[in-house]
Amino acid sequence: MLDVSRVQKELMEVERDKLSGVSIQILGSSLSHMQGTIEGPSGTPYEGGVFTIDIQLPSAYPFEPPKMQFITRVWHPNISSQNGAICLDILKDQWSPALTLKTALLSLQALLSTPEPGDPQDAVVAEQYLKHYSTYVSTARYWTETFAKRSSIGLQEKVMKFVEMGFSEDAALGALQSTGGDENAALEKLCSG
Amino acid sequence: MGESSPSSTHSCEDSTISTSQELSSEETEPFNCSICLELVYKPIVQACGHIFCFWCAYQAMNVRKESHCPVCRRPYKYFPRVCELLHFALSKAVPEEYERRGREVQRTEEQKQVFSPRLVESPRQVWSPRSFDEAAGFSSLQSTPRGVAALTVNSSAGKITPASVLCSQSEDRFEDMGCARRDAAFMQKAVSVDDFRCSNCNDLLHRPVVLNCGEVFCEPCLKDTPSKVIYCPSCKAPHSGNSTFICLELNQFLEGAFPMEYSRRKGQHLAETIQPAYCENEPLGDLKAEKVLHVGVGCDGCGMYPIEGFRYRCVECTEKIGFDLCGDCYRRGGNVMGRFNQEHRPNHHMEQIQQRVHRPLDFNMHNSSIQRRRQQQQTANDLDDYINSFVE
């Protein structure tokens, strides 16, 4: 049985803290599935990007770690470039019930700024990081520009994408405006409402 | 109970990335449990001095091996008893919120049919060997709980009984207040020095240390422990861990609540150099040799969890959680109070539990290598015999 009151308290804390650059949205009616976003740390190839992370809470949470996976594609030695799987100890055996979703997301942000190629999740990226560092930096930056920039395509273009999916222009525009231009969140909103 | 299964294994399990070593809680409210993020209920103070709720601490323990403090990751093996001093102090300092927490916890306990210990305000003396008559006297006292423990929930209906209507009214009032933040200054007004006396010197606690038995002492009061193992000066229960850590949260609270008294105590102890009590040996004997592991079962005497070595189970206690002792506590005898709500009596019959030895993987390998070596030895011996037969 999921500790609902603890998760609610965590979400309130994330809501209160505007400075950390971390946010969490609930997906669906239960609290077991949500989506978090972090900002790419400055001074890294991920700067300026906004990364979306899928969060699944097991029923034994917080005594078991949350399952986290990048939805936004990232070029990073410890994150799979294929499916976004994350290799981070605190999401596995080093999890502690005193950690929260917010601290876990902040740890992911820290992971972006300090890759550990010695313990890779994505061997290809790790090899590139070790052997051709400058290529790694430019690839990571290119991926950030392509996949993690909210403003990478204009609002009108996004609306057109939704119109092609069969939503009305007004509804698509409204959804996008209310979610701050986040396509995934807007789609979620359109599908639920 | 003890559902906390080991975390999922992964190919890159041995990752050394520790981006979040500091597990500091951002909550500034005093006496918040960093696991449920609520006011601690039936506080458990770990040997490292960190405070958790009884059930949070229990669930956070590893059923198979040594556990680690969720906040500082210090390893520990013994589940402490509830710190009654803190329990009664909190029920006085923030009565409404504490009662609300009590009702929440009781509701969950009713659902799971496993209960935390019932706490009765003094006279309280646990663990010390006593005659059965005295124990019986204690039980009659226990059957009339007062204070927080008096809250009753109708188990069949799952609702609060009319007897506690007063409480439900206060709950409504509390909910009206919304999520008002707990204020240290407010809490400090409701308590007095009498609520925070050291069990040894009977003065205000200074640098409080909570032992495994749940009793609280000034750190200097524990300094003169003659043996290597720290034993509680009043109930003689052994403390887990080989050094004492002060409970910083309680210390901070005391300093804020009674500044005059606290500085007086500080002055008293200043003359003596404060050195933490320290011992080199693991307390509670040599269980290292017997590696039988009783997964998910803890000792009600010393709190070892899981029990290693001999295990005895009471065959007369009917509570779901059961009553178990480790070999040492069984041999020590006396009246041992359960760590939950068990009604265990010293005359109850206990039975040794035989359990298949749980061997970790490397242990198996070690075993097979021993076997291999034995086989080699055997062939060598055979060869010697063979040669000897020729020599003769």
XYZ file of C-alpha atoms in Angstrom:
585
model
C 0.000 0.000 0.000
C 1.514 3.281 -1.122
C 2.040 5.874 1.578
C -0.221 8.477 -0.009
C 0.211 11.114 2.665
C 3.980 11.061 2.338
C 3.809 11.389 -1.468
C 1.398 14.313 -1.117
C 3.753 16.005 1.318
C 6.611 15.506 -1.109
C 4.630 17.017 -3.961
C 3.714 20.023 -1.809
C 7.371 20.523 -1.012
C 8.306 20.440 -4.708
C 5.505 22.900 -5.421
C 6.739 25.246 -2.700
C 10.349 25.266 -3.829
C 10.559 27.254 -7.054
C 14.317 27.698 -7.013
C 15.464 24.128 -7.513
C 14.263 23.918 -11.121
C 12.540 20.633 -10.370
C 8.872 19.990 -10.992
C 6.554 16.987 -10.793
C 3.207 16.394 -12.491
C 0.843 13.588 -11.566
C -0.317 11.340 -14.402
C -3.702 9.740 -14.047
C -5.737 9.442 -10.875
C -3.404 7.419 -8.683
C -0.213 8.778 -7.201
C 1.844 5.864 -8.438
C 2.674 7.334 -11.839
C 4.069 10.792 -12.414
C 6.388 12.810 -14.527
C 9.243 14.955 -13.318
C 11.224 17.625 -15.096
C 14.709 18.915 -14.398
C 16.716 21.657 -16.001
C 20.046 20.840 -17.598
C 22.848 22.117 -15.356
C 24.685 25.177 -16.597
C 28.229 24.734 -17.811
C 27.420 21.322 -19.274
C 26.333 20.201 -22.746
C 22.860 19.819 -21.236
C 22.534 23.512 -20.409
C 19.283 25.081 -21.529
C 17.508 21.764 -21.897
C 14.487 20.633 -19.941
C 14.466 16.901 -19.327
C 11.347 14.899 -18.625
C 11.583 11.819 -16.414
C 8.996 9.108 -16.014
C 8.455 8.197 -12.349
C 6.729 5.029 -11.161
C 6.247 4.501 -7.456
C 6.250 0.886 -6.243
C 3.680 0.053 -3.577
C 6.414 -0.262 -0.944
C 7.623 3.308 -1.591
C 9.400 4.951 0.296
C 10.977 1.721 1.504
C 11.762 0.838 -2.102
C 13.243 3.271 -4.608
C 11.050 4.963 -7.224
C 11.517 3.705 -10.773
C 12.838 6.538 -12.891
C 13.553 6.698 -16.591
C 14.311 9.574 -18.938
C 11.552 10.266 -21.472
C 13.565 13.013 -23.112
C 16.380 11.470 -25.100
C 19.787 12.181 -23.563
C 23.345 11.520 -24.697
C 25.053 10.582 -21.411
C 27.302 7.674 -20.343
C 25.027 6.669 -17.448
C 21.729 7.041 -19.271
C 20.651 4.716 -22.061
C 20.407 6.596 -25.364
C 17.862 3.968 -26.458
C 15.318 3.824 -23.669
C 16.402 6.375 -21.072
C 17.258 3.809 -18.364
C 19.349 5.345 -15.613
C 22.328 3.880 -13.818
C 22.468 5.598 -10.451
C 23.153 3.867 -7.137
C 20.591 5.785 -5.103
C 17.851 4.531 -7.429
C 18.999 0.981 -6.687
C 20.796 -0.472 -3.689
C 21.782 2.848 -2.147
C 18.221 4.102 -1.857
C 17.184 5.316 1.570
C 13.636 6.052 2.728
C 14.888 9.436 3.914
C 15.421 10.412 0.277
C 12.539 11.993 -1.610
C 11.443 12.375 -5.212
C 12.875 15.858 -5.148
C 16.276 14.762 -3.877
C 16.284 11.909 -6.394
C 15.552 14.340 -9.246
C 18.254 16.685 -7.971
C 20.620 13.718 -7.960
C 19.771 13.116 -11.608
C 20.576 16.750 -12.292
C 23.918 16.218 -10.536
C 24.456 13.071 -12.584
C 24.094 15.144 -15.755
C 26.939 17.393 -14.636
C 29.202 14.567 -13.411
C 29.093 11.565 -15.759
C 30.713 8.336 -14.544
C 32.023 6.657 -17.711
C 33.712 3.971 -15.590
C 30.320 2.515 -14.719
C 28.299 3.042 -17.872
C 24.707 2.369 -18.764
C 25.349 3.172 -22.408
C 28.682 1.671 -23.500
C 28.756 3.569 -26.795
C 28.412 6.952 -25.128
C 30.919 5.999 -22.435
C 33.491 4.965 -25.000
C 33.000 8.198 -26.899
C 33.276 10.153 -23.641
C 36.618 8.513 -22.837
C 38.166 8.447 -26.317
C 36.701 11.400 -28.194
C 35.586 13.830 -25.528
C 34.959 16.754 -27.888
C 32.721 14.585 -30.088
C 30.813 13.537 -26.967
C 30.284 17.169 -25.976
C 29.018 18.173 -29.383
C 26.733 15.124 -29.675
C 25.311 15.720 -26.198
C 24.725 19.373 -27.040
C 23.084 18.463 -30.336
C 20.757 16.011 -28.563
C 19.908 18.667 -25.974
C 19.110 21.158 -28.735
C 17.041 18.623 -30.658
C 15.138 16.797 -27.926
C 15.263 18.845 -24.731
C 14.423 22.347 -25.925
C 10.849 23.335 -25.280
C 11.157 26.306 -27.567
C 12.802 24.266 -30.314
C 9.627 24.388 -32.323
C 7.243 27.275 -32.352
C 3.833 27.238 -30.726
C 2.058 27.334 -34.077
C 3.948 24.295 -35.244
C 2.994 22.380 -32.102
C -0.647 23.340 -32.557
C -0.480 22.053 -36.112
C 0.903 18.735 -34.841
C -2.095 18.342 -32.558
C -4.487 19.368 -35.317
C -2.985 16.606 -37.461
C -3.702 14.204 -34.611
C -7.353 15.200 -34.817
C -7.745 17.758 -32.024
C -9.352 21.103 -32.657
C -7.078 24.103 -33.013
C -8.625 25.976 -30.071
C -8.337 22.999 -27.721
C -4.734 22.357 -28.761
C -3.780 26.014 -28.285
C -5.479 26.142 -24.888
C -3.813 22.970 -23.704
C -0.396 24.141 -24.847
C -0.787 27.520 -23.202
C -1.905 26.024 -19.912
C 1.046 23.640 -19.829
C 3.617 26.225 -20.786
C 4.274 24.703 -24.190
C 5.055 21.210 -22.927
C 3.851 18.908 -25.685
C 3.651 15.769 -23.536
C 1.704 17.469 -20.796
C -0.577 19.123 -23.339
C -1.283 15.798 -24.997
C -2.042 14.301 -21.606
C -4.462 17.144 -20.951
C -6.145 16.800 -24.314
C -6.563 13.044 -23.901
C -7.909 13.260 -20.350
C -10.253 16.173 -20.935
C 5.658 -7.647 8.840
C 9.061 -6.781 7.564
C 7.932 -6.486 3.998
C 10.841 -4.357 2.937
C 12.303 -6.627 0.326
C 15.850 -6.088 -0.865
C 16.259 -3.547 -3.610
C 16.262 -4.788 -7.160
C 19.518 -6.015 -8.536
C 20.952 -4.581 -11.665
C 23.960 -5.133 -13.856
C 25.568 -1.952 -12.678
C 24.592 -2.471 -9.084
C 27.997 -1.690 -7.693
C 27.843 1.820 -8.925
C 29.947 4.177 -6.914
C 28.208 7.311 -8.000
C 27.007 8.961 -4.874
C 25.658 12.231 -5.945
C 23.499 12.615 -2.902
C 25.546 11.697 0.111
C 23.855 14.285 2.221
C 20.461 12.993 3.078
C 19.580 15.999 5.112
C 15.907 16.609 5.469
C 14.764 20.043 4.513
C 11.926 20.024 6.967
C 12.595 22.480 9.714
C 9.732 21.381 11.939
C 11.041 19.842 15.135
C 10.638 16.094 15.668
C 9.610 15.223 12.143
C 10.232 11.670 11.038
C 12.318 11.821 7.884
C 10.578 8.730 6.526
C 6.870 9.548 6.763
C 7.573 13.315 6.941
C 5.107 13.596 9.833
C 5.474 14.165 13.543
C 7.248 11.111 14.990
C 4.863 8.753 16.739
C 6.218 6.374 19.393
C 9.705 7.652 18.689
C 12.586 5.263 18.149
C 16.013 6.814 18.546
C 18.681 4.898 16.677
C 22.134 4.418 18.172
C 23.363 7.212 15.863
C 20.857 9.610 17.448
C 18.372 9.911 14.554
C 14.674 9.794 15.410
C 12.003 7.840 13.522
C 8.481 6.577 14.171
C 8.237 3.057 15.558
C 6.757 1.617 12.362
C 8.926 3.678 10.031
C 12.057 2.423 11.804
C 10.761 -1.127 11.746
C 9.889 -1.095 8.069
C 13.172 0.547 7.112
C 15.137 -2.400 8.512
C 16.630 -4.988 6.216
C 15.061 -8.410 6.798
C 18.153 -10.312 5.708
C 21.189 -8.430 6.868
C 22.550 -5.478 8.751
C 20.435 -2.349 8.384
C 21.591 1.204 7.808
C 20.252 4.411 9.299
C 18.127 6.046 6.573
C 19.642 9.429 7.361
C 23.349 8.835 8.039
C 23.692 5.265 6.673
C 25.422 4.109 9.841
C 25.087 0.315 10.009
C 23.137 -1.227 12.886
C 21.734 -4.577 13.856
C 19.540 -3.917 16.883
C 16.023 -2.526 16.742
C 15.700 -0.065 19.650
C 12.768 0.198 22.026
C 10.455 3.204 21.939
C 11.907 6.204 23.753
C 9.165 6.693 26.326
C 10.529 9.959 27.640
C 10.196 11.496 24.207
C 6.825 9.828 23.653
C 5.263 11.360 26.755
C 7.017 14.684 26.243
C 5.608 14.961 22.717
C 2.125 13.987 23.846
C 2.370 16.933 26.210
C 4.075 19.411 23.893
C 1.805 18.913 20.879
C -1.165 16.976 22.290
C -3.580 17.433 19.406
C -1.192 16.568 16.635
C 0.233 13.672 18.600
C -3.204 12.244 19.256
C -4.086 12.569 15.605
C -0.927 10.657 14.692
C -1.832 8.053 17.301
C -5.235 7.516 15.724
C -3.742 7.261 12.226
C -1.240 4.673 13.376
C -3.871 2.745 15.301
C -6.074 2.569 12.224
C -3.227 1.051 10.208
C -2.424 -1.339 13.025
C -6.044 -2.500 13.152
C -5.910 -3.221 9.430
C -2.687 -5.175 9.654
C -3.476 -6.749 13.023
C 0.025 -6.030 14.275
C 0.412 -3.642 17.169
C 3.122 -1.400 18.514
C 3.866 -1.505 22.255
C 1.337 0.018 24.616
C 3.035 2.671 26.654
C 2.008 3.430 30.200
C 3.323 6.383 32.113
C 5.518 5.322 35.057
C 6.220 3.203 37.048
C 8.183 1.703 34.230
C 10.879 -0.864 34.522
C 11.569 -3.217 31.701
C 14.105 -5.890 31.054
C 15.376 -6.366 34.600
C 14.863 -9.891 35.908
C 11.926 -9.896 38.265
C 9.697 -12.415 39.909
C 6.523 -13.459 38.209
C 4.369 -11.876 40.919
C 5.824 -8.500 40.205
C 5.247 -9.073 36.525
C 1.627 -9.885 37.215
C 1.314 -6.651 39.142
C 2.723 -4.852 36.171
C 0.236 -6.448 33.837
C -2.718 -5.237 35.892
C -1.292 -1.777 35.585
C -0.935 -2.264 31.873
C -4.548 -3.181 31.441
C -5.610 0.289 32.474
C -3.674 2.476 30.125
C -3.908 6.201 30.468
C -2.956 9.140 28.331
C -2.346 8.562 24.672
C -2.500 4.821 25.079
C -6.100 5.180 26.251
C -7.344 5.960 22.771
C -9.569 3.128 21.741
C -10.744 2.290 18.289
C -13.626 -0.055 17.753
C -11.984 -2.800 15.776
C -15.170 -4.266 14.323
C -16.600 -1.009 13.065
C -13.267 0.607 12.399
C -14.656 3.811 13.826
C -13.854 5.830 16.850
C -15.982 4.729 19.774
C -18.329 7.171 21.519
C -15.988 7.049 24.507
C -13.516 9.147 22.598
C -15.914 11.707 21.172
C -13.913 14.370 22.907
C -10.893 13.332 20.926
C -12.728 13.470 17.614
C -13.844 16.992 18.409
C -10.288 18.005 18.985
C -9.399 16.362 15.709
C -11.889 18.551 13.899
C -10.401 21.559 15.535
C -6.953 20.468 14.466
C -8.060 19.988 10.908
C -9.520 23.474 10.931
C -6.076 24.719 11.672
C -5.012 23.169 8.396
C -1.371 22.273 8.051
C -0.160 24.782 10.588
C 3.539 24.374 11.057
C 4.793 22.955 14.310
C 6.560 25.669 16.167
C 9.456 24.911 18.489
C 8.678 27.897 20.678
C 5.098 26.740 21.115
C 6.211 23.237 22.004
C 8.749 24.496 24.498
C 6.064 26.281 26.516
C 4.035 23.147 27.124
C 6.789 21.110 28.722
C 8.829 21.434 31.882
C 12.243 20.288 33.071
C 10.483 17.404 34.812
C 9.671 15.880 31.429
C 13.327 15.660 30.506
C 15.179 14.186 33.463
C 18.148 11.859 33.116
C 17.369 8.403 34.500
C 20.715 8.430 36.271
C 21.375 11.872 37.772
C 17.697 12.899 37.805
C 18.677 16.376 36.608
C 17.839 18.025 33.267
C 19.322 16.041 30.383
C 22.499 17.475 28.972
C 23.859 15.992 25.733
C 21.154 13.298 25.796
C 21.972 9.775 24.647
C 19.127 7.347 24.013
C 20.092 3.733 24.626
C 18.718 0.678 22.876
C 16.289 0.103 25.770
C 14.761 3.522 25.071
C 16.018 5.176 28.253
C 17.721 8.560 28.052
C 20.862 9.641 29.867
C 23.237 12.566 29.874
C 26.305 11.590 27.916
C 28.589 12.199 30.915
C 26.400 9.871 33.001
C 27.319 6.985 30.714
C 30.983 7.831 30.645
C 32.012 5.709 33.582
C 30.780 2.437 32.128
C 33.302 -0.034 33.490
C 32.762 -2.865 31.003
C 33.428 -2.809 27.290
C 29.757 -3.225 26.530
C 27.555 -0.283 27.457
C 24.759 -1.394 29.745
C 21.842 0.809 30.690
C 22.576 2.066 34.209
C 18.977 1.649 35.294
C 17.564 -1.395 33.509
C 20.883 -3.124 32.756
C 19.940 -3.845 29.149
C 22.915 -3.896 26.785
C 23.213 -1.055 24.276
C 23.901 -1.843 20.644
C 26.847 -0.308 18.916
C 30.183 0.398 20.472
C 29.911 4.097 21.086
C 27.256 6.577 22.075
C 25.955 9.414 19.948
C 23.923 12.208 21.383
C 20.445 12.788 20.029
C 21.081 16.165 18.425
C 17.453 16.985 17.786
C 16.501 16.507 21.429
C 19.631 18.337 22.540
C 18.752 21.326 20.391
C 15.216 21.331 21.695
C 16.357 21.229 25.333
C 18.815 24.034 24.763
C 16.043 26.170 23.294
C 13.390 25.242 25.839
C 15.381 25.606 29.051
C 18.300 27.949 28.280
C 19.055 28.756 31.933
C 18.885 25.215 33.205
C 20.762 23.905 30.213
C 23.690 26.275 30.600
C 23.850 25.392 34.293
C 24.108 21.701 33.370
C 26.661 22.529 30.725
C 28.757 24.294 33.331
C 28.506 21.298 35.642
C 29.753 18.949 32.999
C 32.339 21.312 31.612
C 34.734 20.563 34.450
C 34.803 16.951 33.360
C 36.150 16.471 29.874
C 33.429 14.968 27.774
C 34.519 11.756 26.167
C 32.051 9.433 24.518
C 31.742 6.051 26.126
C 33.519 3.632 23.889
C 33.971 -0.084 23.755
C 35.727 -2.243 21.234
C 33.649 -5.379 21.260
C 30.322 -5.930 19.626
C 27.911 -6.316 22.514
C 25.851 -9.388 23.177
C 28.355 -12.130 22.739
C 29.814 -14.157 19.964
C 27.087 -14.918 17.504
C 29.525 -14.685 14.650
C 30.331 -18.399 14.878
C 26.705 -19.506 14.457
C 25.522 -18.192 11.154
C 21.957 -19.432 11.120
C 19.939 -16.466 9.943
C 16.276 -16.101 10.819
C 15.129 -13.831 7.995
C 12.602 -11.207 9.028
C 12.538 -12.246 12.695
C 13.845 -9.995 15.458
C 14.755 -10.619 19.085
C 12.317 -9.050 21.544
C 15.033 -8.831 24.188
C 17.990 -7.057 22.643
C 16.325 -6.057 19.375
C 18.716 -7.922 17.063
C 17.120 -8.062 13.619
C 17.298 -10.492 11.921
C 18.214 -12.993 14.632
C 21.501 -14.722 13.989
C 22.268 -18.010 15.669
C 19.916 -19.649 18.161
C 16.308 -18.543 18.128
C 13.583 -19.330 20.621
C 9.913 -18.695 19.952
C 7.161 -18.474 22.522
C 4.523 -21.094 21.848
C 1.955 -19.442 24.103
C 1.923 -15.853 22.814
C -0.991 -15.498 20.416
C -0.121 -12.137 18.845
C 0.476 -12.229 15.098
C 3.946 -10.756 15.424
C 4.976 -13.572 17.798
C 7.561 -13.424 20.545
C 11.141 -14.419 19.780
C 14.429 -14.300 21.640
C 17.985 -14.752 20.504
C 20.174 -17.324 22.253
C 21.796 -14.809 24.598
C 18.548 -13.210 25.735
C 16.967 -16.647 26.235
C 19.862 -17.738 28.429
C 19.798 -14.481 30.358
C 16.198 -15.193 31.306
C 14.103 -12.878 33.458
C 10.974 -11.033 32.422
C 11.514 -9.661 28.965
C 8.930 -7.204 27.670
C 8.058 -7.594 23.999
C 9.034 -4.899 21.558
C 5.478 -4.863 20.254
C 2.277 -5.345 22.231
C 2.890 -8.971 23.217
C 1.565 -10.135 26.545
C 4.516 -12.422 27.113
C 5.068 -13.867 30.613
C 8.243 -15.442 31.978
C 6.402 -18.726 32.608
C 5.474 -19.081 28.928
C 6.979 -22.077 27.240
C 9.550 -21.325 24.566
C 10.776 -23.578 21.840
C 14.015 -23.535 19.904
C 13.409 -22.933 16.215
C 15.504 -24.911 13.799
C 15.857 -23.234 10.486
C 17.616 -24.064 7.323
C 20.896 -22.198 7.190
C 20.691 -19.270 4.814
C 24.049 -19.034 3.181
C 25.006 -16.082 1.081
C 26.314 -16.940 -2.374
C 29.995 -16.474 -1.588
C 29.582 -18.639 1.464
C 28.449 -21.476 -0.789
C 31.469 -21.039 -2.960
C 33.625 -21.053 0.090
C 31.956 -24.267 1.172
C 32.509 -25.997 -2.140
C 36.136 -24.933 -2.125
C 36.473 -26.506 1.310
C 34.926 -29.663 -0.058
C 37.309 -29.639 -2.978
C 40.233 -29.186 -0.649
C 38.962 -32.074 1.484
C 38.731 -34.273 -1.595
C 42.266 -33.338 -2.591
C 43.392 -34.075 0.931
C 41.615 -37.406 0.756
C 43.343 -38.394 -2.482
C 46.673 -37.321 -1.019
C 45.999 -39.450 2.048
C 44.988 -42.393 -0.102
C 48.180 -41.996 -2.075
C 50.215 -41.924 1.129
C 48.511 -45.103 2.322
C 49.153 -46.708 -1.044
C 52.877 -45.806 -0.925
C 53.123 -46.858 2.723
C 51.632 -50.241 1.882
C 54.492 -50.724 -0.555
C 57.116 -49.524 1.909
C 55.897 -51.960 4.488
